[in-house]
Coordinates of N, CA, C and O in Angstrom, one line a residue:
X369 N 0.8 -1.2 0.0 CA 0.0 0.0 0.0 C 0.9 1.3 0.0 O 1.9 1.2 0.7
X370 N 0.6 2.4 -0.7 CA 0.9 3.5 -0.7 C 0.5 4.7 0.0 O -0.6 5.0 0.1
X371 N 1.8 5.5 0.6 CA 1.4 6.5 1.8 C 0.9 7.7 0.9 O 1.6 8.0 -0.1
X372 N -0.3 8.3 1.0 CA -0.9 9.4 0.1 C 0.1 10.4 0.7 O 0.7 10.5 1.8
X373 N -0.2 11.4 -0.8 CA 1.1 12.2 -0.8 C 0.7 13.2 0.3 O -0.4 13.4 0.7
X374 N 2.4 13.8 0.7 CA 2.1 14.7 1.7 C 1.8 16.2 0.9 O 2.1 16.3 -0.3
X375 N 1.4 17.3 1.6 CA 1.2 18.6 1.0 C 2.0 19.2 1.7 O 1.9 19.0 2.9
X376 N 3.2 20.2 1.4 CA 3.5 21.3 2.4 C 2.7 23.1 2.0 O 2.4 23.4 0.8
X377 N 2.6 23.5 2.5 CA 1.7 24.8 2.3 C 3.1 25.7 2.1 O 4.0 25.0 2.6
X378 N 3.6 26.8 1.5 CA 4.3 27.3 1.4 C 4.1 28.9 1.2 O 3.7 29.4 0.2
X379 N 4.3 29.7 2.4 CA 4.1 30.8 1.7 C 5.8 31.7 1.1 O 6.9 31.4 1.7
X380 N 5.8 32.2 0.5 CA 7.0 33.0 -0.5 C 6.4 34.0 -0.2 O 5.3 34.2 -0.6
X381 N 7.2 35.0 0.6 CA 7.8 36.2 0.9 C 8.3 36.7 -0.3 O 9.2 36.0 -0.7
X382 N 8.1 37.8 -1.2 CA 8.8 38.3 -2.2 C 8.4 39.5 -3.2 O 7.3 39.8 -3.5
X383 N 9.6 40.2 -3.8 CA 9.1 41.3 -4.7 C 9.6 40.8 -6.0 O 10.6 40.1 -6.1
X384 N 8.7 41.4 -6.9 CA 9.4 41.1 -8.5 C 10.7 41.7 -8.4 O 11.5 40.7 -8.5
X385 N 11.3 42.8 -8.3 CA 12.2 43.4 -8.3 C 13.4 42.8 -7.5 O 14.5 43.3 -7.7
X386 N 13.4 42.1 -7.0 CA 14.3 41.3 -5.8 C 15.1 40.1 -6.6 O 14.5 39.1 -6.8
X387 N 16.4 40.2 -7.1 CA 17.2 38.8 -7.6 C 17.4 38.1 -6.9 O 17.8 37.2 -7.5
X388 N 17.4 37.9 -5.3 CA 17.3 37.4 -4.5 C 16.4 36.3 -4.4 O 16.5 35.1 -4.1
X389 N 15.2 37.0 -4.8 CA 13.9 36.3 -5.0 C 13.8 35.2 -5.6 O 13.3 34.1 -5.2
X390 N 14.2 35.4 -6.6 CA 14.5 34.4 -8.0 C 15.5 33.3 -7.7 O 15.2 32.0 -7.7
X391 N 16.6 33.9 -7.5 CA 17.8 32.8 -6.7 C 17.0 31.7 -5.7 O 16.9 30.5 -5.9
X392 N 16.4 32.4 -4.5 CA 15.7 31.6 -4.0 C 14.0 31.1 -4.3 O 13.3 30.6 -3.4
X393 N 13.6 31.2 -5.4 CA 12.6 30.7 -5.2 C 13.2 29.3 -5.9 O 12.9 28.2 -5.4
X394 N 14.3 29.4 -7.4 CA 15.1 28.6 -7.8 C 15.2 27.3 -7.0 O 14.8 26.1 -7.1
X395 N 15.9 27.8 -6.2 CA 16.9 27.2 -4.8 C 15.7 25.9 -4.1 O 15.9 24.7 -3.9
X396 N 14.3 26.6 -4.0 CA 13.1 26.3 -3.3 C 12.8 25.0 -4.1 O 12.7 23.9 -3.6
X397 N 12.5 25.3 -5.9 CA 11.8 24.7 -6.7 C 13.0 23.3 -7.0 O 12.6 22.2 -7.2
X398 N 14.1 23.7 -6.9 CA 15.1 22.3 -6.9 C 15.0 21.5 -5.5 O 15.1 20.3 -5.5
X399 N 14.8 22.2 -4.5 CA 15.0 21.0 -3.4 C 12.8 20.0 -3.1 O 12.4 18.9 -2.7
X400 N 12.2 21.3 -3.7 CA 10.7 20.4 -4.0 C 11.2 19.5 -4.7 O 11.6 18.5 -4.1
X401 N 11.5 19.5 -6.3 CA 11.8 18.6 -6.7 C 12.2 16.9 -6.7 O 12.0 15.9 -7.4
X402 N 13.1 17.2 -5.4 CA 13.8 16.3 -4.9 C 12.7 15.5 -4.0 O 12.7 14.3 -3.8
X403 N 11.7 16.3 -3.6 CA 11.0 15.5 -2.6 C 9.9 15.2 -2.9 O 9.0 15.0 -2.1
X404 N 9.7 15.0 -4.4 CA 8.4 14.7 -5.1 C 8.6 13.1 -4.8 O 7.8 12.4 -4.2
X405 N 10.1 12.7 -5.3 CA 10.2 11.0 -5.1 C 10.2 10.7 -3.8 O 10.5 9.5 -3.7
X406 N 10.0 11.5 -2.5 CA 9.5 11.2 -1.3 C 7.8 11.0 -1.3 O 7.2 10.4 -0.3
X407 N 7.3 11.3 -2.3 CA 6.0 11.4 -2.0 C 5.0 13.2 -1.7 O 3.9 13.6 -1.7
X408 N 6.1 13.6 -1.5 CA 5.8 15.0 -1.1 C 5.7 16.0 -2.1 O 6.4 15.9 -3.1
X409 N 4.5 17.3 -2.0 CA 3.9 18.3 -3.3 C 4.0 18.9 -2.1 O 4.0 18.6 -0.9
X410 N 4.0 20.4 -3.0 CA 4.1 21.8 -2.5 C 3.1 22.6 -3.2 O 2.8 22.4 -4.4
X411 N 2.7 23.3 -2.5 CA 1.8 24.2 -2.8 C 2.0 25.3 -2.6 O 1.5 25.6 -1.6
X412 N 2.9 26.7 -3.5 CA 2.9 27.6 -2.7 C 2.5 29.1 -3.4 O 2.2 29.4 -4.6
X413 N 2.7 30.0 -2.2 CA 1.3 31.0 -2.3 C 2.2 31.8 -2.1 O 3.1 31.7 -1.1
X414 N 2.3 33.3 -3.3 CA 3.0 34.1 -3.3 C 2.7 35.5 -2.7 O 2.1 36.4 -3.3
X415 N 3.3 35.6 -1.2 CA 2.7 37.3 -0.3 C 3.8 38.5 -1.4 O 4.9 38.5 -2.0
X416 N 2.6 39.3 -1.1 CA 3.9 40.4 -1.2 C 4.8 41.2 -0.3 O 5.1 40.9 0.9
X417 N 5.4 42.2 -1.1 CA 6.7 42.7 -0.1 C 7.3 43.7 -1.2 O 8.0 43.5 -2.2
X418 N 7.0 44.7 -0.7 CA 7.7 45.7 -1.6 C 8.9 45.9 -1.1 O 9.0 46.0 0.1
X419 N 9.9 46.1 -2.1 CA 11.8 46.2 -1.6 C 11.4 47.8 -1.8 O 11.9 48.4 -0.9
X420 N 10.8 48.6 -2.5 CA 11.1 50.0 -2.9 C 9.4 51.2 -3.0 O 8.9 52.0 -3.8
X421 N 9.1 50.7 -2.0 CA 7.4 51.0 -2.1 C 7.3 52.2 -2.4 O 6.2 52.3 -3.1
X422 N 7.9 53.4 -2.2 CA 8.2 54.6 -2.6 C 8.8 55.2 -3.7 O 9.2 56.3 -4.0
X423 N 8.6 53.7 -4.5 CA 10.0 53.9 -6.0 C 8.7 54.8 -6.9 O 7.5 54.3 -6.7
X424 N 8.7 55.7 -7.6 CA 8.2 56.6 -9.2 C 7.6 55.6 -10.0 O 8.0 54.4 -9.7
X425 N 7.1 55.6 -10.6 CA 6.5 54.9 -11.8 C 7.4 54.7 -12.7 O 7.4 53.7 -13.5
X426 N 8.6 55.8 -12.6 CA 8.9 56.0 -14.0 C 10.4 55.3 -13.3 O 11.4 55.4 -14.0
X427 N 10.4 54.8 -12.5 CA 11.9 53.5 -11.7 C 13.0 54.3 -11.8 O 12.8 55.3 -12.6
X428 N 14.2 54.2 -11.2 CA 15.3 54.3 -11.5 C 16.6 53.2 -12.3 O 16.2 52.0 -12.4
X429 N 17.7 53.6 -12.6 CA 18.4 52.8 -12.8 C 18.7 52.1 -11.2 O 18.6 52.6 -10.1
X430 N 19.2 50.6 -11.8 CA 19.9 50.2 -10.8 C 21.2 50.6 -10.5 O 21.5 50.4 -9.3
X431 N 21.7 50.9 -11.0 CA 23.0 51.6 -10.2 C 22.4 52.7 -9.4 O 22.1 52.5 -8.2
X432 N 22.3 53.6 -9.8 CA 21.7 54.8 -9.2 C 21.2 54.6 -8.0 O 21.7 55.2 -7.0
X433 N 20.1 53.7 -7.9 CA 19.3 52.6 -7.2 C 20.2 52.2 -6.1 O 19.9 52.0 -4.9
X434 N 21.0 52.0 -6.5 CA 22.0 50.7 -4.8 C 23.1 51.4 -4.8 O 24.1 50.9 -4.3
X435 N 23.2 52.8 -5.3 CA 24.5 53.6 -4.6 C 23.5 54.3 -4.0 O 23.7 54.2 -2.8
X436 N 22.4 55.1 -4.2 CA 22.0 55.7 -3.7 C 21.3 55.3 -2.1 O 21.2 56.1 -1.2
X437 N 20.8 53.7 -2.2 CA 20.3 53.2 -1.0 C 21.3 52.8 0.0 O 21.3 52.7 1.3
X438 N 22.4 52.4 -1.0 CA 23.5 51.2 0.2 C 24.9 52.0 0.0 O 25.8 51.7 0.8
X439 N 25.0 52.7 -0.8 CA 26.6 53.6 -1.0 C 27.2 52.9 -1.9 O 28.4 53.0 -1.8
X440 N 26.7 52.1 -3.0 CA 27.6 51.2 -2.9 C 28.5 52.1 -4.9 O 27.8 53.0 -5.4
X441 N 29.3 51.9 -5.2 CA 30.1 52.4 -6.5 C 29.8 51.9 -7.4 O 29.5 50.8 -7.0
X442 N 29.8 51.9 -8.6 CA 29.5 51.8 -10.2 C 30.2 50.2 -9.8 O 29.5 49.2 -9.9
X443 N 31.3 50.3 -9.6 CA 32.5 49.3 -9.5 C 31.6 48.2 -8.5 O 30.5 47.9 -9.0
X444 N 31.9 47.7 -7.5 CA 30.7 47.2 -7.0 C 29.5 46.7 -7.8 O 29.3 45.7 -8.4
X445 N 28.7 47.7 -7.7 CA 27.3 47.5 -8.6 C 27.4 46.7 -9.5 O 26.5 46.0 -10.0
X446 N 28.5 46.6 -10.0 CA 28.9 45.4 -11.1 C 29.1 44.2 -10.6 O 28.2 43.3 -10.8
X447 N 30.2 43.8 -9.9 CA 30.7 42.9 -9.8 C 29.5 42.0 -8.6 O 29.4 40.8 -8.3
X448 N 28.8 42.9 -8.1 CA 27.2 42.5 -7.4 C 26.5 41.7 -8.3 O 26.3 40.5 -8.3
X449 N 26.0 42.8 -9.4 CA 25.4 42.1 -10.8 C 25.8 40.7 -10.9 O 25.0 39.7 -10.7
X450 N 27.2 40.7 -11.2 CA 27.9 39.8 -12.3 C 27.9 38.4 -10.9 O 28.0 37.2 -11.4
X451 N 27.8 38.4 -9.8 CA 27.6 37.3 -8.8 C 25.9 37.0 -8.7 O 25.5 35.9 -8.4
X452 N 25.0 38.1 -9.1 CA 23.8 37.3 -9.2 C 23.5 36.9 -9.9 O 22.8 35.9 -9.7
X453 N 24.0 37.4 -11.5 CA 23.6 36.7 -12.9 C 24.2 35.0 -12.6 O 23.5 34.0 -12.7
X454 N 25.4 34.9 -12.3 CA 25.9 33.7 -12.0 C 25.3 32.8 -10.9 O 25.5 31.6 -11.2
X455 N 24.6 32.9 -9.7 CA 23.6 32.5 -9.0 C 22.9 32.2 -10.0 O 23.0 31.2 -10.6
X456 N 22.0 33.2 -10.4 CA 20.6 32.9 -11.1 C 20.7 31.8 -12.3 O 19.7 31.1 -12.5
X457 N 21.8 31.6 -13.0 CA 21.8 30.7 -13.6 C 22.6 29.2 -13.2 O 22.6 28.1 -13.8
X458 N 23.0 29.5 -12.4 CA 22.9 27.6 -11.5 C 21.2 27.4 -10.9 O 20.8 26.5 -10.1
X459 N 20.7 28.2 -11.4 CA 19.0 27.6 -10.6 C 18.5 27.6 -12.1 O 17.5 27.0 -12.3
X460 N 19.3 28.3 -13.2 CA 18.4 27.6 -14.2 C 17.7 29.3 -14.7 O 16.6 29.3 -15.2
X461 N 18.1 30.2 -14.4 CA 17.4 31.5 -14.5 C 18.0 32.5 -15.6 O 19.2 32.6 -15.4
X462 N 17.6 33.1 -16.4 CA 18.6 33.8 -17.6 C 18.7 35.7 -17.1 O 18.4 36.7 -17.8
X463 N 19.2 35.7 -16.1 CA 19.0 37.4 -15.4 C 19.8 38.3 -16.1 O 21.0 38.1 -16.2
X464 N 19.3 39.2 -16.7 CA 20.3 39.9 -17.2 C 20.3 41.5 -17.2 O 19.8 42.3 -18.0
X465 N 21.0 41.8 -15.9 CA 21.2 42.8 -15.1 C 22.5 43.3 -15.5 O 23.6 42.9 -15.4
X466 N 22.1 44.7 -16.4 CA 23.4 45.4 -16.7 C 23.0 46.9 -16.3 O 21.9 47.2 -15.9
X467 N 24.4 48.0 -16.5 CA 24.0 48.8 -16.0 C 22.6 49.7 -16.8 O 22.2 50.5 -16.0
X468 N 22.4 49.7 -17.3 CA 21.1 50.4 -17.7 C 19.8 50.3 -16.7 O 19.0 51.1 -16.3
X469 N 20.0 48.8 -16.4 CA 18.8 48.1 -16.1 C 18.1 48.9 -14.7 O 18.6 49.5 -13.8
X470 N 16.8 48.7 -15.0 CA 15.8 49.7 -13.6 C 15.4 49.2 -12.9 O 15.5 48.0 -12.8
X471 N 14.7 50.0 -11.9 CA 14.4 48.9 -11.0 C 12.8 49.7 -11.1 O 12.7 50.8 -11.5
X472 N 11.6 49.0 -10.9 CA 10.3 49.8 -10.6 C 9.4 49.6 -9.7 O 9.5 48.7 -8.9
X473 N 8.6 50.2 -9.8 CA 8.0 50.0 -8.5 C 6.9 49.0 -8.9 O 6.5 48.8 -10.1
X474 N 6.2 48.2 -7.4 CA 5.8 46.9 -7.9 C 4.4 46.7 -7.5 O 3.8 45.6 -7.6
X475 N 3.9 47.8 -7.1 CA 2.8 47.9 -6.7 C 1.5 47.2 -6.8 O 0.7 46.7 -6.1
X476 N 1.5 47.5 -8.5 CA 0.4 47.1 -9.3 C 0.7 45.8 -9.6 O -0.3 45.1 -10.0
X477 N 1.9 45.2 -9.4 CA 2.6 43.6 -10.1 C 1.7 43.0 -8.9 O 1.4 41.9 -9.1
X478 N 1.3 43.4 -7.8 CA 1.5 42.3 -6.3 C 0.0 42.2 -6.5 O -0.5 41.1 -6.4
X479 N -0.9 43.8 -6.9 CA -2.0 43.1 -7.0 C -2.5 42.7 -8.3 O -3.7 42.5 -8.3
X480 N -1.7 42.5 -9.4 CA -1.8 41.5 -10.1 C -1.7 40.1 -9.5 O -2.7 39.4 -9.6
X481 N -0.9 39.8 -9.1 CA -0.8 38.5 -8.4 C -1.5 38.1 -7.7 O -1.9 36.9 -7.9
X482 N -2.3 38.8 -6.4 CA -3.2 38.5 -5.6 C -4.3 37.8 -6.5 O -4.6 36.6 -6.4
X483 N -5.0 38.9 -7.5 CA -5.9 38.4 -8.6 C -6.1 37.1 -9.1 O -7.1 36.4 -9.2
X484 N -4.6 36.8 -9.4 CA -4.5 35.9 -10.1 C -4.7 34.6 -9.2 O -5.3 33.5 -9.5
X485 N -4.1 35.1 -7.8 CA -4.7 34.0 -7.0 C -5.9 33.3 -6.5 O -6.1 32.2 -6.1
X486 N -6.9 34.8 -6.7 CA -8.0 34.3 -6.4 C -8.8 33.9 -7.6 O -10.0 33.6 -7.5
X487 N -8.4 34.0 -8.5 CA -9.0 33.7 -9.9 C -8.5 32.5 -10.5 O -9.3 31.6 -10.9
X488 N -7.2 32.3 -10.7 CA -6.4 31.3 -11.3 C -5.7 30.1 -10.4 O -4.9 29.3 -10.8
X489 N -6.0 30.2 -9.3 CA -5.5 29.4 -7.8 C -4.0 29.8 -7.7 O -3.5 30.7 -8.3
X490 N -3.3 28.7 -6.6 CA -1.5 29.1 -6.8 C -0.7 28.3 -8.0 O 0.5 28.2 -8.2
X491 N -1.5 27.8 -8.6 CA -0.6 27.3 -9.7 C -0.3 28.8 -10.6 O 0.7 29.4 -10.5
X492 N -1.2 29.2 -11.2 CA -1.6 30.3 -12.0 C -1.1 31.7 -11.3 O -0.9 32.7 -12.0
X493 N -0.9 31.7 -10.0 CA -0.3 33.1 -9.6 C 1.2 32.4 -9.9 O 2.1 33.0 -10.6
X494 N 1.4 31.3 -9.3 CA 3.4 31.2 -9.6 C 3.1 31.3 -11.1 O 3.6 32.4 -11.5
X495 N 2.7 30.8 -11.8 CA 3.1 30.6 -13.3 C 3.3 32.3 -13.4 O 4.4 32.7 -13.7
X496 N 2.1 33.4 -13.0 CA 2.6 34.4 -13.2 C 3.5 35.4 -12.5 O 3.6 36.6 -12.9
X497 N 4.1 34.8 -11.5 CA 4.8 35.5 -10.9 C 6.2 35.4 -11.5 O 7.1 36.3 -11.6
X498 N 6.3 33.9 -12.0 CA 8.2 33.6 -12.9 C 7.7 34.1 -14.1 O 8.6 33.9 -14.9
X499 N 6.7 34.8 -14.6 CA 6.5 35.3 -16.1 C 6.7 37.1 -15.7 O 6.8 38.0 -16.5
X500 N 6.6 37.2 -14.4 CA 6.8 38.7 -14.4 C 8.5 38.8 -13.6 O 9.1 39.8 -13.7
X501 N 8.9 37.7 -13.0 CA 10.7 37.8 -12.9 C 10.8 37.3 -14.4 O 11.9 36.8 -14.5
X502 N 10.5 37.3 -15.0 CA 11.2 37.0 -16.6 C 11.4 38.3 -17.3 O 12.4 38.8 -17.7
X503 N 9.7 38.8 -17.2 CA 9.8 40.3 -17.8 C 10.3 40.8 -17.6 O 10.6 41.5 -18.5
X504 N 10.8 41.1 -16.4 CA 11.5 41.9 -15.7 C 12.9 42.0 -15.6 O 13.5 43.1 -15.8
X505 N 13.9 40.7 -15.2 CA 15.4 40.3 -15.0 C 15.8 39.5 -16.3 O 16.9 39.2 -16.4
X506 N 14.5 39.1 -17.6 CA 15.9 38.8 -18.7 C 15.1 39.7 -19.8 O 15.9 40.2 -20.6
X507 N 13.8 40.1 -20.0 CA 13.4 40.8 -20.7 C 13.6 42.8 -20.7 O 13.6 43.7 -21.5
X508 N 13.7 42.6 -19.4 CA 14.1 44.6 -19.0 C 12.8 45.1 -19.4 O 12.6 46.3 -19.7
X509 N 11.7 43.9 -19.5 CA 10.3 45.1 -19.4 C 10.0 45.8 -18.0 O 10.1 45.4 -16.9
X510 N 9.7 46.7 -18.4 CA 8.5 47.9 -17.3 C 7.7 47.5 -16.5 O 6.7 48.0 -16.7
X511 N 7.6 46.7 -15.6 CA 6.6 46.3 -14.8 C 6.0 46.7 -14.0 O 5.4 46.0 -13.2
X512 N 6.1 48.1 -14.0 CA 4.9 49.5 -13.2 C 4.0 49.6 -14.3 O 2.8 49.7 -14.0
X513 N 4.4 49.5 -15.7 CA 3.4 49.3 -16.6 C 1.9 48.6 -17.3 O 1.9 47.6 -18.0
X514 N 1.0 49.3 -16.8 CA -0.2 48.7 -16.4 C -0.2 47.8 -18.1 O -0.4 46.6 -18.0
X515 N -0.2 48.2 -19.0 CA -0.3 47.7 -20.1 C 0.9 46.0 -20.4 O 0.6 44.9 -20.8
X516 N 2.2 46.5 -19.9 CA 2.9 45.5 -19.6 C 2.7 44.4 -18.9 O 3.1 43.3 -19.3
X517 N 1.9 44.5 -17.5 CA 1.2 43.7 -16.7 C -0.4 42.7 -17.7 O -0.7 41.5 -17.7
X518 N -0.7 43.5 -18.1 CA -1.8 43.3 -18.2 C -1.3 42.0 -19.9 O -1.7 40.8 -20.1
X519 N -1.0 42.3 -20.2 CA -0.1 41.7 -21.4 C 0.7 40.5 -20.9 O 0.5 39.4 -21.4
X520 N 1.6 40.4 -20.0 CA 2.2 38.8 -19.4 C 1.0 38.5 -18.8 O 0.6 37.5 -19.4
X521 N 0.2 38.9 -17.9 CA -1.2 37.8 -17.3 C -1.7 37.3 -18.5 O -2.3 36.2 -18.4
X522 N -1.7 37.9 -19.7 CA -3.3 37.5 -20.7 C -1.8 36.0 -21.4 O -2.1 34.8 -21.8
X523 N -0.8 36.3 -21.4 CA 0.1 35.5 -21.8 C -0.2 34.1 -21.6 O -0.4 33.1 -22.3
X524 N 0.0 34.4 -19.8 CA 0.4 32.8 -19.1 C -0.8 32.4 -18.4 O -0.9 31.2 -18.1
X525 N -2.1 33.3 -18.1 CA -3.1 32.9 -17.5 C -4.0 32.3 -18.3 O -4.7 31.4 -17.8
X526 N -4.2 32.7 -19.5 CA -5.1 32.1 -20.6 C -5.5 30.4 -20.4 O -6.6 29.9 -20.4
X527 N -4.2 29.7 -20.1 CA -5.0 28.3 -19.9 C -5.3 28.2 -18.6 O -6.2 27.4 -18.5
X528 N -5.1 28.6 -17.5 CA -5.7 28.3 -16.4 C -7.2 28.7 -16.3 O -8.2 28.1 -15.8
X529 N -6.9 29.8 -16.8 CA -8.5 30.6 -17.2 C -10.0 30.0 -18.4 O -11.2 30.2 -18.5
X530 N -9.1 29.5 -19.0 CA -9.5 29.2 -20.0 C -10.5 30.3 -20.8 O -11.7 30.4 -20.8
X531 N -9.3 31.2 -21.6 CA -10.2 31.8 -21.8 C -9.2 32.5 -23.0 O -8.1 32.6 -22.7
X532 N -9.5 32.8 -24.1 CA -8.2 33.9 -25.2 C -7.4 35.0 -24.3 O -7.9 35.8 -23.5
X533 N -6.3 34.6 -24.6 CA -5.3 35.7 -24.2 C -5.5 37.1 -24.4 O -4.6 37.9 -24.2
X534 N -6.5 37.5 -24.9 CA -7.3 38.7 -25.5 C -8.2 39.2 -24.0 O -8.0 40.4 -23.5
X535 N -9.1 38.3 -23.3 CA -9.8 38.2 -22.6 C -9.3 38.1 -21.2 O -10.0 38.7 -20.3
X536 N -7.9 37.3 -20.8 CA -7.6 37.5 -19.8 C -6.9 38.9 -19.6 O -6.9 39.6 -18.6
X537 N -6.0 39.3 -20.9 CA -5.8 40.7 -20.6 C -6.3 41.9 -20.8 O -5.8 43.0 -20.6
X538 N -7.9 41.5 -21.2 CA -8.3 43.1 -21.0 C -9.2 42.8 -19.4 O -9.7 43.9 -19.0
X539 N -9.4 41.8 -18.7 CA -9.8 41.5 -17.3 C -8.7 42.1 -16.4 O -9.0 43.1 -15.8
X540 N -7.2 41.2 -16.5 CA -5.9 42.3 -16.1 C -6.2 43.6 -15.9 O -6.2 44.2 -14.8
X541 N -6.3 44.0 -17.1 CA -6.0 45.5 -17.1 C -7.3 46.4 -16.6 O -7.1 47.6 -16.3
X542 N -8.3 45.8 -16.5 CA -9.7 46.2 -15.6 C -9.2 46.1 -14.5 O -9.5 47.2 -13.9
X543 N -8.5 45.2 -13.6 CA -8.5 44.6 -12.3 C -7.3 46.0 -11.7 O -7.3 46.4 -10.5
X544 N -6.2 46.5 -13.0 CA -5.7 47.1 -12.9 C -5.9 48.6 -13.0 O -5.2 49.6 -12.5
X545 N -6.8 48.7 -13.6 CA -7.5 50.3 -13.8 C -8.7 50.8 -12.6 O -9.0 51.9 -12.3
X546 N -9.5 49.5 -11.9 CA -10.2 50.1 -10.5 C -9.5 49.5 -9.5 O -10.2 48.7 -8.8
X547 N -8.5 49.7 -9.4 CA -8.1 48.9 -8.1 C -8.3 48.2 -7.5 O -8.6 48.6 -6.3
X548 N -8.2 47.1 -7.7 CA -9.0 46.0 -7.0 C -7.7 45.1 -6.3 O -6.7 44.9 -7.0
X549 N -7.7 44.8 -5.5 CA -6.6 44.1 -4.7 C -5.7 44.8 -4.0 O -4.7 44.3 -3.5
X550 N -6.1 46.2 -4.0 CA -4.9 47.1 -3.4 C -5.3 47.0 -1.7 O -4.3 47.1 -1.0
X551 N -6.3 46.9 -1.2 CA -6.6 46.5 -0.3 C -6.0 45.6 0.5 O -5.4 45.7 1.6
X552 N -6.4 44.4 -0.4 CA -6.1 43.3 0.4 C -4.3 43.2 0.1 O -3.8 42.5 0.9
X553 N -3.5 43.7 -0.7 CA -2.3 43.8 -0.8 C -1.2 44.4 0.3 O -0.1 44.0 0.7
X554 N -2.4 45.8 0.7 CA -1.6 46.4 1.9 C -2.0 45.5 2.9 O -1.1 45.0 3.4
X555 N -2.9 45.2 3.3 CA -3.5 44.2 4.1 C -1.9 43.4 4.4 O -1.0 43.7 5.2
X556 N -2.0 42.5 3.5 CA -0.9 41.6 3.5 C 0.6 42.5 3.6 O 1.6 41.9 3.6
X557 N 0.6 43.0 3.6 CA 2.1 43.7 3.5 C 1.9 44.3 5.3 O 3.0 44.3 6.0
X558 N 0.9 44.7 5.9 CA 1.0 44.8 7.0 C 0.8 44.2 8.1 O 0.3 44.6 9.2
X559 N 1.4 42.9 7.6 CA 1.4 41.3 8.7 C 2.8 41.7 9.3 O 3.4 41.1 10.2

């Protein structure tokens, strides 16, 4: 006889904007893996956490960004970079953080996510949470960008949703134009 599988609940602490994030959710999704041939599934549910809650619409560069928060020099800021890109890709991740790259604010991304959670379950919020660290750390899209947003959900939500990628992103972009989740977003951010 067979032991029915176990579940772990998992909540993820995280901002799109965070390479950290990615590294570790990586980190997370290799050692699940491992414990699938234990019998063990994970289920996990992505909170938010803004790294820069105060950031402009219009973002800064990252350099700019982490001398200006942490002191840190052009010189630095690189060789920072050049240790996460290499992280991110022993988890299997294509980050590509150069100096141009911005950082934005994530506001609208978290309650995209929430949405998606309660619409699409947690499969459908992670699918779009690694579709918006994609946009974001190998694509250099805008992800304050309500149109941007609204455009990766209709992408990767469409099968969960079952519905044209036409349809989940003009829902998106509704969800994103009356605010809906901003509520329950600070909510969660003030645990």
């Amino acid at each position: 006889m067979t032991e029915a599988a176990k579940t772990l609940h998992i909540d993820f602490v995280s901002d799109i904007v965070c390479p950290w994030c990615v590294v570790g959710l990586g980190g997370l999704e290799a050692a699940l893996g491992r414990l699938k041939a234990e019998g063990i599934e994970a289920e996990t549910t992505f909170r938010p956490f803004e790294l820069n809650p105060g950031m402009p619409p219009e973002g800064e560069t990252l350099v700019a960004h982490i001398g200006r928060k942490y002191g840190s020099t052009p010189e630095q800021s690189a060789a920072s970079r050049a240790m996460i890109r290499a992280r991110a890709a022993e988890v299997g991740f294509d980050m590509r953080l150069d100096e141009p790259s911005r950082i934005w604010n994530t506001f609208d991304a978290h309650r995209l996510l929430a949405w998606a959670a309660a619409t699409a379950g947690p499969a459908g919020q992670k699918a779009l949470n690694q579709a918006l660290f994609a946009a974001h750390f190998t694509g250099g899209r805008n992800i304050s960008d309500r149109a941007v947003l609204a455009e990766v959900a209709g992408a990767v939500l469409r099968s969960s949703r079952r519905m044209t990628t036409d349809g989940i992103e003009a829902e998106a972009a509704a969800v994103l134009a009356d605010g809906r989740c901003a509520d329950e977003v600070r909510a969660e951010q003030g645990l």
